[in-house]
Short mmCIF file of C-alpha atoms in Angstrom, two decimals:
data_model
loop_
_atom_site.label_atom_id
_atom_site.label_comp_id
_atom_site.label_asym_id
_atom_site.label_seq_id
_atom_site.Cartn_x
_atom_site.Cartn_y
_atom_site.Cartn_z
CA MET A 1 74.79 78.07 -11.35
CA LYS A 2 72.46 77.31 -8.18
CA LYS A 3 73.81 78.35 -4.70
CA ARG A 4 72.15 79.07 -1.45
CA VAL A 5 73.01 82.50 0.21
CA CYS A 6 73.20 83.59 3.69
CA ILE A 7 72.13 79.78 5.22
CA THR A 8 74.80 79.95 7.85
CA PHE A 9 72.82 82.02 10.56
CA LEU A 10 72.82 79.06 12.73
CA TYR A 11 76.35 78.69 12.83
CA PHE A 12 77.32 82.27 13.27
CA ALA A 13 74.82 82.33 15.97
CA ILE A 14 76.74 79.77 18.09
CA ALA A 15 80.19 81.42 17.34
CA THR A 16 78.95 84.94 18.33
CA ALA A 17 77.24 83.60 21.47
CA PHE A 18 80.69 82.73 22.86
CA MET A 19 82.81 85.10 21.42
CA ALA A 20 82.33 87.66 24.25
CA PRO A 21 85.67 89.65 25.16
CA SER A 22 86.22 87.79 28.11
CA LEU A 23 86.00 84.44 26.77
CA PRO A 24 88.43 82.19 24.62
CA CYS A 25 87.86 81.91 21.14
CA PHE A 26 87.08 78.04 21.12
CA ILE A 27 87.49 77.25 17.66
CA ALA A 28 91.32 78.05 17.49
CA GLN A 29 92.85 74.60 17.76
CA THR A 30 89.99 72.59 15.90
CA ALA A 31 90.51 70.64 12.88
CA TYR A 32 87.67 69.60 10.37
CA ALA A 33 86.83 66.99 8.22
CA ALA A 34 84.83 66.45 5.41
CA ASP A 35 82.39 63.86 4.67
CA ASP A 36 83.48 60.50 5.45
CA ASP A 37 81.07 58.12 3.63
CA ALA A 38 82.47 54.70 3.12
CA GLY A 39 85.03 54.65 0.58
CA ARG A 40 85.62 58.44 0.07
CA ALA A 41 88.36 60.47 0.59
CA ILE A 42 88.67 62.39 4.30
CA ILE A 43 89.95 66.00 4.23
CA VAL A 44 91.12 67.59 7.48
CA LEU A 45 92.18 71.20 7.45
CA SER A 46 95.31 72.09 9.51
CA ALA A 47 93.59 75.05 11.17
CA PRO A 48 89.75 76.71 11.15
CA PHE A 49 89.11 78.31 7.82
CA SER A 50 87.52 81.12 9.70
CA THR A 51 86.46 82.57 13.09
CA ASP A 52 83.32 82.00 12.03
CA GLY A 53 83.02 78.54 13.85
CA MET A 54 81.73 75.81 11.68
CA ALA A 55 80.30 77.99 8.91
CA THR A 56 81.15 77.33 5.47
CA GLU A 57 79.55 80.21 4.02
CA ILE A 58 80.91 83.63 5.23
CA THR A 59 80.73 87.28 4.65
CA ARG A 60 83.66 89.26 4.61
CA ASN A 61 84.16 93.25 3.87
CA TYR A 62 86.44 94.53 1.16
CA GLY A 63 89.87 94.98 2.35
CA SER A 64 89.76 91.89 5.00
CA MET A 65 92.39 89.02 4.97
CA ILE A 66 91.40 85.56 4.85
CA GLN A 67 94.23 83.10 5.78
CA VAL A 68 93.78 79.77 3.65
CA PRO A 69 94.42 76.77 5.80
CA GLU A 70 96.39 73.62 4.27
CA ALA A 71 94.85 70.62 4.10
CA THR A 72 95.50 66.56 4.31
CA ALA A 73 93.52 63.77 3.33
CA LYS A 74 93.31 60.24 3.27
CA VAL A 75 91.46 57.44 1.55
CA GLY A 76 91.03 54.72 4.12
CA ASN A 77 94.84 54.58 5.72
CA THR A 78 96.35 55.81 2.24
CA ASP A 79 97.48 59.37 2.25
CA VAL A 80 96.25 61.06 -0.90
CA PRO A 81 97.15 64.96 -2.32
CA VAL A 82 94.67 67.77 -1.85
CA SER A 83 94.25 70.52 -4.29
CA THR A 84 93.21 73.88 -3.33
CA SER A 85 91.67 76.12 -6.20
CA VAL A 86 89.83 79.36 -5.69
CA SER A 87 87.67 81.48 -8.14
CA TYR A 88 85.69 84.61 -7.54
CA LEU A 89 82.31 86.12 -9.17
CA GLY A 90 83.36 89.28 -10.88
CA ALA A 91 81.76 91.79 -13.26
CA ALA A 92 82.34 89.35 -16.14
CA GLY A 93 81.47 86.24 -14.33
CA TRP A 94 83.72 83.83 -12.67
CA VAL A 95 87.37 84.09 -12.76
CA ASN A 96 90.36 81.99 -11.33
CA TYR A 97 92.21 83.48 -8.29
CA ASP A 98 95.74 83.18 -7.96
CA LEU A 99 96.47 82.21 -4.46
CA PRO A 100 100.07 82.92 -3.36
CA ALA A 101 102.13 81.17 -1.64
CA SER A 102 101.51 82.67 1.72
CA ARG A 103 97.65 81.56 1.23
CA GLN A 104 96.90 85.00 1.96
CA MET A 105 93.86 86.58 0.53
CA VAL A 106 92.82 89.78 0.78
CA ILE A 107 88.99 90.51 -0.10
CA GLY A 108 88.65 93.00 -2.91
CA ASP A 109 92.05 93.12 -3.92
CA VAL A 110 91.73 91.82 -7.69
CA PRO A 111 93.06 92.90 -10.84
CA ALA A 112 90.88 95.93 -12.47
CA PRO A 113 87.81 96.19 -13.36
CA ASP A 114 86.67 93.76 -10.63
CA ARG A 115 88.71 95.61 -7.44
CA ASN A 116 86.03 96.08 -4.86
CA ARG A 117 83.53 95.09 -7.06
CA VAL A 118 83.22 91.12 -6.38
CA ALA A 119 80.46 89.15 -5.54
CA MET A 120 81.78 86.00 -3.96
CA TYR A 121 84.83 83.86 -3.75
CA LYS A 122 85.05 79.99 -3.84
CA VAL A 123 87.66 78.06 -2.17
CA LEU A 124 87.57 74.35 -3.08
CA TYR A 125 89.58 71.45 -1.78
CA SER A 126 89.59 68.36 -3.76
CA ALA A 127 90.98 65.05 -2.82
CA GLY A 128 90.72 61.22 -4.38
CA GLU A 129 89.49 60.30 -7.60
CA GLY A 130 86.47 59.08 -9.06
CA ALA A 131 83.97 57.16 -6.48
CA GLN A 132 86.71 57.98 -3.62
CA ARG A 133 86.49 61.99 -4.72
CA ALA A 134 85.59 64.06 -1.76
CA ASP A 135 85.13 68.28 -1.87
CA LEU A 136 85.08 70.60 0.65
CA THR A 137 83.79 73.99 -0.35
CA TYR A 138 83.89 77.27 1.43
CA THR A 139 81.92 80.23 0.12
CA ILE A 140 83.01 83.92 1.02
CA TRP A 141 80.08 86.28 0.35
CA THR A 142 81.62 89.92 -0.11
CA GLY A 143 78.63 91.87 -1.57
CA LEU A 144 75.69 89.90 -2.75
CA GLU A 145 73.28 89.02 0.42
CA MET A 146 69.66 87.61 -0.30
CA PHE A 147 67.93 87.69 3.01
CA LEU A 148 64.69 85.40 3.40
CA THR A 149 62.14 86.23 5.74
CA THR A 150 61.69 82.58 7.18
CA SER A 151 64.05 79.42 7.35
CA ASP A 152 65.13 77.33 4.39
CA GLU A 153 62.47 74.62 5.57
CA LEU A 154 59.04 75.04 6.57
CA THR A 155 56.58 72.23 7.20
CA ALA A 156 52.43 72.61 6.60
CA PHE A 157 49.86 70.33 5.91
CA VAL A 158 46.98 70.04 3.65
CA GLY A 159 44.14 72.48 3.69
CA ASP A 160 46.95 75.09 5.44
CA THR A 161 47.11 78.41 4.07
CA LEU A 162 50.51 80.19 4.37
CA VAL A 163 51.87 83.50 3.73
CA LEU A 164 54.95 82.77 1.13
CA PRO A 165 58.25 84.09 2.28
CA GLU A 166 60.03 86.97 0.69
CA CYS A 167 63.57 87.57 -0.51
CA ARG A 168 65.58 90.98 -0.23
CA PRO A 169 68.41 90.37 -2.38
CA VAL A 170 70.96 93.55 -1.80
CA TYR A 171 74.32 94.31 -2.98
CA ARG A 172 76.98 96.17 -0.99
CA PHE A 173 80.30 96.96 -2.97
CA ARG A 174 82.71 100.15 -2.47
CA ASP A 175 82.81 102.78 -4.88
CA VAL A 176 85.98 104.39 -6.56
CA GLY A 177 86.16 106.89 -3.24
CA GLY A 178 86.27 103.83 -0.79
CA THR A 179 82.54 104.72 0.17
CA THR A 180 80.30 101.54 0.95
CA GLN A 181 77.28 101.61 -1.22
CA TYR A 182 73.99 99.33 -1.25
CA ILE A 183 71.95 98.50 -4.29
CA ASP A 184 68.32 96.83 -3.60
CA ILE A 185 67.11 94.28 -5.90
CA SER A 186 64.27 92.68 -6.86
CA ALA A 187 64.23 89.28 -6.74
CA THR A 188 62.28 86.82 -9.03
CA ARG A 189 59.98 83.79 -7.60
CA LYS A 190 59.63 80.20 -9.03
CA ILE A 191 57.24 77.76 -7.20
CA SER A 192 57.61 74.09 -8.00
CA PHE A 193 55.71 71.27 -6.65
CA TYR A 194 57.01 67.65 -6.31
CA PRO A 195 53.90 65.24 -5.34
CA ALA A 196 54.47 62.94 -2.56
CA GLY A 197 56.79 60.42 -3.69
CA SER A 198 57.50 61.76 -6.98
CA SER A 199 60.78 63.69 -8.37
CA VAL A 200 58.94 65.26 -11.50
CA ALA A 201 58.24 68.95 -10.46
CA GLU A 202 54.95 70.70 -11.39
CA THR A 203 54.81 74.40 -11.70
CA VAL A 204 52.96 76.55 -9.47
CA THR A 205 51.59 79.50 -10.72
CA THR A 206 50.27 82.35 -8.48
CA SER A 207 50.37 86.14 -8.22
CA GLU A 208 49.07 86.20 -4.59
CA ASN A 209 51.53 86.29 -1.68
CA ALA A 210 49.74 83.54 0.31
CA ILE A 211 49.35 79.90 -0.77
CA THR A 212 46.66 76.97 0.34
CA PHE A 213 47.98 73.68 -0.09
CA ASP A 214 45.54 71.09 -1.47
CA LYS A 215 47.97 68.21 -2.03
CA ALA A 216 50.64 66.44 0.17
CA GLY A 217 54.37 67.14 -1.16
CA VAL A 218 57.12 69.59 -1.11
CA TYR A 219 56.94 72.93 -2.77
CA GLU A 220 60.16 74.67 -3.45
CA LEU A 221 60.23 78.47 -3.86
CA THR A 222 63.51 79.46 -5.72
CA PHE A 223 64.58 83.25 -5.49
CA ALA A 224 66.92 84.51 -8.18
CA SER A 225 68.89 87.76 -8.46
CA PRO A 226 69.22 89.31 -11.69
CA GLN A 227 71.87 88.26 -14.26
CA THR A 228 73.32 91.67 -13.90
CA ILE A 229 73.55 93.95 -11.24
CA ALA A 230 74.67 97.51 -12.09
CA SER A 231 74.64 101.18 -10.74
CA ASP A 232 75.49 104.56 -12.53
CA GLY A 233 76.68 102.32 -15.87
CA ILE A 234 78.85 100.27 -14.21
CA THR A 235 78.14 96.60 -14.09
CA TYR A 236 79.30 95.09 -10.83
CA VAL A 237 77.89 91.33 -10.62
CA SER A 238 77.55 89.02 -13.66
CA GLY A 239 75.62 85.87 -12.96
CA SER A 240 72.29 84.71 -11.10
CA VAL A 241 72.46 83.53 -7.63
CA GLU A 242 69.48 81.67 -5.75
CA ARG A 243 68.28 80.82 -2.52
CA VAL A 244 65.56 77.97 -2.13
CA ALA A 245 62.77 77.42 0.43
CA ARG A 246 61.30 74.47 0.62
CA ILE A 247 57.58 73.64 2.43
CA SER A 248 57.05 70.16 3.03
CA VAL A 249 53.31 69.56 3.12
CA TYR A 250 51.95 66.55 4.92
CA ALA A 251 48.33 64.98 4.70
CA LYS A 252 47.63 65.43 8.07
CA ARG A 253 49.08 65.74 11.53
CA SER A 254 49.56 62.58 13.37
CA ASN A 255 50.23 62.56 16.96
CA PRO A 256 52.24 59.84 18.09
CA ILE A 257 50.50 59.54 21.30
CA GLY A 258 47.51 57.19 20.64
CA ASP A 259 48.20 57.06 17.01
CA ALA A 260 49.58 53.69 15.17
CA ASP A 261 53.27 52.46 16.00
CA GLY A 262 56.11 53.96 13.41
CA MET A 263 57.85 57.01 12.79
CA TYR A 264 56.88 60.73 13.50
CA ARG A 265 58.45 64.03 13.26
CA CYS A 266 57.87 67.22 14.78
CA ALA A 267 59.55 70.45 15.42
CA TYR A 268 59.68 71.63 19.18
CA THR A 269 60.23 74.78 21.13
CA ILE A 270 63.56 75.80 22.96
CA GLY A 271 63.59 77.46 26.42
CA GLY A 272 67.03 78.44 28.19
CA GLN A 273 67.76 79.42 31.76
CA SER A 274 70.42 81.71 30.68
CA ALA A 275 70.85 83.81 27.06
CA THR A 276 74.19 81.87 26.47
CA GLY A 277 72.16 78.29 26.99
CA LEU A 278 69.24 79.47 25.19
CA ALA A 279 71.71 80.95 22.05
CA MET A 280 73.56 77.69 22.26
CA ALA A 281 70.89 75.49 22.06
CA GLN A 282 69.21 77.28 19.23
CA ALA A 283 72.55 77.28 17.19
CA SER A 284 73.61 73.95 17.44
CA CYS A 285 70.54 71.27 17.25
CA ALA A 286 68.33 70.17 14.42
CA SER A 287 64.96 72.12 13.91
CA THR A 288 62.94 68.76 14.29
CA VAL A 289 63.04 65.94 16.64
CA ASP A 290 62.26 62.28 15.09
CA ILE A 291 59.87 60.07 17.69
CA GLU A 292 59.51 56.34 17.07
CA LYS A 293 56.42 54.74 18.76
CA ARG A 294 56.97 50.85 19.25
CA ASN A 295 55.30 48.24 21.52
CA GLY A 296 54.37 51.39 23.94
CA SER A 297 57.43 52.88 24.30
CA TYR A 298 58.64 56.18 22.76
CA PHE A 299 62.41 56.45 21.02
CA LEU A 300 62.84 60.15 21.06
CA TYR A 301 66.03 61.11 18.15
CA PHE A 302 67.61 64.43 18.96
CA THR A 303 70.59 66.05 16.67
CA LEU A 304 73.41 67.99 17.45
CA THR A 305 74.74 69.62 14.51
CA ALA A 306 78.05 71.18 16.27
CA ALA A 307 78.97 67.94 18.15
CA GLN A 308 82.48 68.35 17.80
CA TYR A 309 82.43 71.01 20.35
CA MET A 310 80.23 69.24 22.75
CA GLU A 311 79.80 66.12 25.06
CA ASP A 312 77.88 64.84 27.80
CA LEU A 313 74.19 65.22 26.43
CA PHE A 314 71.88 64.65 29.33
CA MET A 315 67.80 64.72 29.76
CA GLU A 316 65.60 64.54 32.43
CA GLN A 317 62.09 64.57 33.31
CA SER A 318 60.63 65.17 36.90
CA GLY A 319 64.21 64.85 38.73
CA CYS A 320 64.72 61.67 36.76
CA ALA A 321 67.44 60.96 34.39
CA VAL A 322 66.39 59.57 30.77
CA ALA A 323 68.10 56.66 29.50
CA ALA A 324 70.41 57.55 26.37
CA LEU A 325 72.75 56.23 24.01
CA VAL A 326 74.82 58.08 20.95
CA LEU A 327 72.87 56.17 18.04
CA THR A 328 75.11 57.87 14.68
CA GLU A 329 77.86 60.35 14.20
CA ASN A 330 78.74 61.54 10.69
CA TYR A 331 80.00 64.76 9.09
CA VAL A 332 77.95 66.97 7.03
CA GLY A 333 80.41 69.27 5.47
CA VAL A 334 82.76 70.38 8.16
CA ASN A 335 79.99 69.76 11.03
CA LEU A 336 79.75 66.78 13.31
CA HIS A 337 76.15 65.60 13.23
CA ALA A 338 75.32 63.41 16.29
CA THR A 339 72.14 61.94 16.59
CA THR A 340 71.28 60.53 20.80
CA VAL A 341 68.40 58.45 21.31
CA PHE A 342 66.54 58.85 24.24
CA VAL A 343 63.58 56.29 25.50
CA LEU A 344 60.42 57.97 27.14
CA ASP A 345 56.72 57.02 28.35
CA GLY A 346 54.29 58.86 26.56
CA TYR A 347 53.26 60.80 29.41
CA GLN A 348 56.74 62.16 29.49
CA LEU A 349 56.72 63.56 25.75
CA LYS A 350 54.05 65.54 26.69
CA ASP A 351 55.75 67.39 29.77
CA GLU A 352 58.66 69.63 29.44
CA LEU A 353 62.20 68.03 28.79
CA PHE A 354 65.51 69.33 30.45
CA MET A 355 68.65 69.16 28.86
CA ARG A 356 71.97 70.18 29.48
CA VAL A 357 75.43 69.45 27.41
CA LYS A 358 79.15 70.19 28.09
CA ILE A 359 80.78 72.86 25.89
CA ILE A 360 84.31 71.03 25.17
CA PRO A 361 86.43 74.13 24.43
CA MET A 362 85.44 76.33 27.24
CA SER A 363 84.51 73.37 30.03
CA THR A 364 81.39 74.94 30.48
CA VAL A 365 77.91 73.28 31.17
CA VAL A 366 74.75 74.84 29.71
CA SER A 367 71.03 74.01 30.29
CA PHE A 368 68.40 74.65 28.01
CA SER A 369 64.53 72.79 27.90
CA VAL A 370 62.85 71.36 24.74
CA LYS A 371 58.91 70.96 24.47
CA VAL A 372 58.02 68.43 21.76
CA ASP A 373 54.98 69.98 19.44
CA LEU A 374 52.60 66.69 19.22
CA GLU A 375 49.90 68.38 18.19
CA ASN A 376 51.88 69.11 14.69
CA ALA A 377 53.62 66.09 14.24
CA TYR A 378 53.49 64.03 11.02
CA PHE A 379 53.91 60.09 10.21
CA THR A 380 56.75 59.51 8.38
CA GLY A 381 56.72 55.88 7.84
CA ALA A 382 57.13 52.52 9.51
CA SER A 383 59.67 51.73 12.11
CA ASN A 384 62.97 50.16 10.35
CA VAL A 385 62.92 46.80 12.78
CA SER A 386 63.71 43.43 11.79
CA ALA A 387 64.14 40.52 14.42
CA GLN A 388 64.43 41.71 17.73
CA PRO A 389 67.63 40.85 19.74
CA ALA A 390 68.18 39.57 23.02
CA LEU A 391 67.16 42.03 25.51
CA PRO A 392 68.71 43.12 29.05
CA PHE A 393 67.30 41.52 32.20
CA ILE A 394 66.46 44.04 34.94
CA GLN A 395 65.81 42.76 38.41
CA ALA A 396 64.69 45.48 41.09
CA ASP A 397 66.73 44.90 44.57
CA GLU A 398 63.26 44.91 46.57
CA PRO A 399 59.54 45.79 45.90
CA VAL A 400 59.17 49.49 45.75
CA GLY A 401 57.95 51.15 49.13
CA GLY A 402 57.95 47.92 50.84
CA ALA A 403 55.30 47.34 53.36
CA VAL A 404 51.86 49.36 52.74
CA GLN A 405 52.21 53.22 52.85
CA SER A 406 50.06 56.10 53.22
CA VAL A 407 50.07 59.47 52.13
CA GLY A 408 52.95 61.72 53.34
CA ALA A 409 55.36 58.73 53.31
CA ARG A 410 58.58 59.04 51.78
CA ILE A 411 59.71 56.47 49.15
CA THR A 412 62.79 55.30 48.18
CA ILE A 413 63.15 53.99 44.83
CA PRO A 414 64.97 50.43 44.91
CA PRO A 415 68.24 50.05 43.03
CA ALA A 416 68.14 47.73 39.70
CA ALA A 417 70.76 45.35 38.48
CA VAL A 418 70.76 44.79 34.53
CA SER A 419 71.94 41.15 33.01
CA PHE A 420 73.19 42.21 29.39
CA ASP A 421 76.46 41.49 27.76
CA GLY A 422 77.22 44.75 25.86
CA VAL A 423 76.66 48.29 26.42
CA TYR A 424 73.39 49.57 27.82
CA ALA A 425 72.03 52.72 29.59
CA LEU A 426 69.59 52.35 32.34
CA SER A 427 66.97 54.93 33.98
CA TYR A 428 63.64 54.87 35.63
CA SER A 429 60.52 57.28 35.88
CA VAL A 430 57.65 57.40 38.32
CA SER A 431 54.12 58.10 37.49
CA TYR A 432 51.11 58.35 39.27
CA ALA A 433 47.67 57.17 37.92
CA GLY A 434 44.90 57.74 40.95
CA THR A 435 41.83 56.47 40.16
CA GLY A 436 41.85 57.28 36.30
CA ALA A 437 44.06 56.17 33.37
CA LYS A 438 45.87 59.15 32.48
CA ARG A 439 49.32 59.58 34.31
CA GLU A 440 51.44 62.01 35.44
CA GLY A 441 54.92 62.28 36.17
CA ILE A 442 56.20 62.48 39.90
CA SER A 443 59.29 64.49 40.93
CA VAL A 444 62.28 62.74 42.30
CA ALA A 445 65.24 64.13 44.24
CA ASP A 446 68.13 61.83 45.39
CA GLY A 447 66.42 58.79 44.41
CA GLN A 448 63.16 59.28 46.73
CA PHE A 449 59.62 61.14 46.31
CA THR A 450 57.02 61.84 48.91
CA ALA A 451 53.58 60.48 48.25
CA GLN A 452 51.15 63.46 48.15
CA LYS A 453 48.17 61.73 47.02
CA ALA A 454 46.19 58.42 47.73
CA GLY A 455 46.21 56.07 44.65
CA ALA A 456 48.26 54.05 42.23
CA TYR A 457 51.94 54.84 41.67
CA THR A 458 54.51 53.10 38.99
CA VAL A 459 58.00 53.05 38.99
CA LYS A 460 59.25 51.75 35.70
CA TYR A 461 62.87 50.99 34.58
CA PHE A 462 64.23 51.26 30.95
CA ALA A 463 67.41 49.68 29.78
CA LEU A 464 67.84 50.88 26.52
CA ILE A 465 70.57 49.44 23.87
CA VAL A 466 71.52 49.56 20.28
CA GLU A 467 71.81 46.82 18.12
CA ASP A 468 73.06 47.28 14.11
CA GLY A 469 71.84 51.19 14.49
CA THR A 470 68.69 50.41 15.98
CA PRO A 471 67.76 50.89 19.59
CA TYR A 472 65.50 48.45 21.74
CA VAL A 473 64.49 48.60 25.48
CA ALA A 474 63.58 46.21 27.86
CA THR A 475 61.43 47.34 31.01
CA LEU A 476 60.43 46.43 34.20
CA GLU A 477 57.40 47.90 36.10
CA GLN A 478 56.39 47.97 39.93
CA SER A 479 53.46 49.23 41.61
CA LEU A 480 52.74 50.86 44.52
CA THR A 481 49.31 51.96 46.21
CA ILE A 482 49.50 54.66 48.74
CA LYS A 483 46.24 54.71 50.98
CA ALA A 484 44.71 57.62 52.54
CA ALA A 485 45.51 58.64 55.93
CA ASP A 486 44.10 56.47 58.57
CA ASN A 487 40.85 58.86 59.73
CA TRP A 488 40.16 57.26 62.65
CA LYS A 489 43.56 57.70 64.17
CA THR A 490 43.49 61.50 63.13
CA LEU A 491 40.03 61.79 65.01
CA ALA A 492 41.29 60.10 68.03
CA ILE A 493 44.25 62.36 68.14
CA ILE A 494 41.69 65.08 67.69
CA VAL A 495 39.64 64.11 70.76
CA VAL A 496 42.30 63.37 72.90
CA GLY A 497 44.11 66.64 72.14
CA LEU A 498 40.63 68.30 72.85
CA ALA A 499 40.15 66.27 76.09
CA VAL A 500 43.46 67.30 77.38
CA ALA A 501 43.34 71.19 76.28
CA GLY A 502 39.71 71.13 78.25
CA ALA A 503 41.14 69.40 81.44
CA ALA A 504 43.73 71.63 81.40
CA ALA A 505 41.35 74.88 81.05
CA ALA A 506 39.34 73.51 83.93
CA ALA A 507 42.22 73.11 86.25
CA VAL A 508 42.99 76.85 85.60
CA ILE A 509 39.61 78.00 86.37
CA ILE A 510 39.45 76.02 89.74
CA LEU A 511 43.04 77.43 90.46
CA ARG A 512 41.52 81.11 89.95
CA LYS A 513 38.37 80.34 92.01
CA ARG A 514 40.73 79.02 94.85
CA GLY A 515 42.68 81.99 94.65
CA LYS A 516 39.86 84.36 95.33
CA LYS A 517 39.14 83.20 98.55
#
C-alpha cells in the first residue's frame, strides 16, 4: 500500500493565512470538481469536504466530527450516480466504515478494539464505468504522521552533493484514560534511480547521509513506517505507510539567457509586501516556472494551484504591465490549476517581477514579487511549435519622443493600435542601452519616463496571442536617442549669470562709497 503522507502543507498554509477571527471563512460556499479529462466523469461536491480549504489530505483529532458532503456527477451532459465509501486503517488492517445516514463521521468512534487507535480514514467518491470512471479521494490522518525534512520534489545537477532528506514518523493516539500519547518510529529508506528517459529502476545502496550525483535521471527516496506499531503490548497500527521524495538530476545548468531556443525550467523566490501576500503566494503557486525562449522573445509560464479562488493575475516590470493570457485551466483533484503565459525581454527576466492577484471570496488584492533563478535553470526540451499563425500587426500612433530630445526630457510613450481578428494582450517595455549592448529597464509612470542619461532608448511593443494552446507574439520596436545637454548653452548661462552678479556687486560698492562722502 503506497500512500503519501503530510503533503498538504501547501494547502494548509493558504487556508490558515485567511482564517484570522476577523476574516470570513472563504471556502464555505465553494463546490469542488474532480479531474475533468476528456470523456471522464466530473464529480462535484455539494459543500467543501473540510475547513482546510483545498486539502485532500487532512489531520483530525480523535473525537472531532466531519460532515461528509453529498456529491453529483456527470459524463458530458448526462447525470451518473456517485458512490461514497469509507474505510479506516485500524490495528488489524483496513476495515469498512459504515457511514450513517446523517453522513457524520466521529473520528476514532469505531468498534473495539480500534476505538481511538485508527491510523487513517479514506473517503472515496466514485462515478462512471470503465474509461469514464473518475475517483475523488480524501485522506483523514488521525494518528500516523511522517515529517520530511525537505520538500517532496527537489532538483540537482550532475556533480552536486546533496544531504539526503530525513523522515521522522510519529504515531499519535489516545490511551484508555483519554490522554494523548506519542510513539516515535524509525522509518526505513530505499533509494531508486531511474536513468534519464528510462522507466526501469536501479537500486542505490548507501549508508551515508549525503549522495553525489554522477548521472542524470530521477532519484526516488521512499520512506516507510513499520508494518506494525505497538506500545505496552497493544497493537495500534497494522499496515505500512510510505512517503516518497523525488530528486530530478539534470546534466547541467542551462540559462535561457544566451543559450539555445527551447523550454527551460527553474525555481524562483517569492517576496511579499505583507505577511498575508507572501503566505498567499507561497501556498498557491507552483514551485517552478517554465521559460520558453523563441525567436528573441521569452515566454514565462506561471501556474496558480488554487485558481478557483483567484482572478486577475497581473505582472509588471519597471512600472510596465506585462502582456499576459491564460493558457490552460484544469483540475488536479479538487484544485484548479491555471497557467498564465507572460511575454518578456531577456533583460526583464533578470530583474524582479512584481505581481498581484485578487482573492475572489475576500475581494482582496494581494501583492508579491518573483525573482526567477536563471543561474540554476535546466533545459527540458525543444519548443512545441508548428507553423506560425498570422500574427497581429502593431502600429504606433507616432514616433516615440518626436523631435530630438536632451537629458532631462520627459518622454511620453505613444499609444499603439493592433490589427487582429481575435483575442490578444498588448503591452510595452522601455529599455536603455547607452553606448554598450547591455540593456536595463527604465521605470515608467503614467505612460511617461524621464531620460536621465544620454544614449539609445528602445520602446518595444508586444502583442501576445494563443493559438492551439501555444503562445505567439508580434513585436514593434521604436528607438530614441537622447543627447547630452548643450554645454555651450550651459556655459553661456553661467557666464551671463556671473557677469550680472559681478555688475550688481560693483554697483553696491559704488553706492557704499558715495554714501561715505
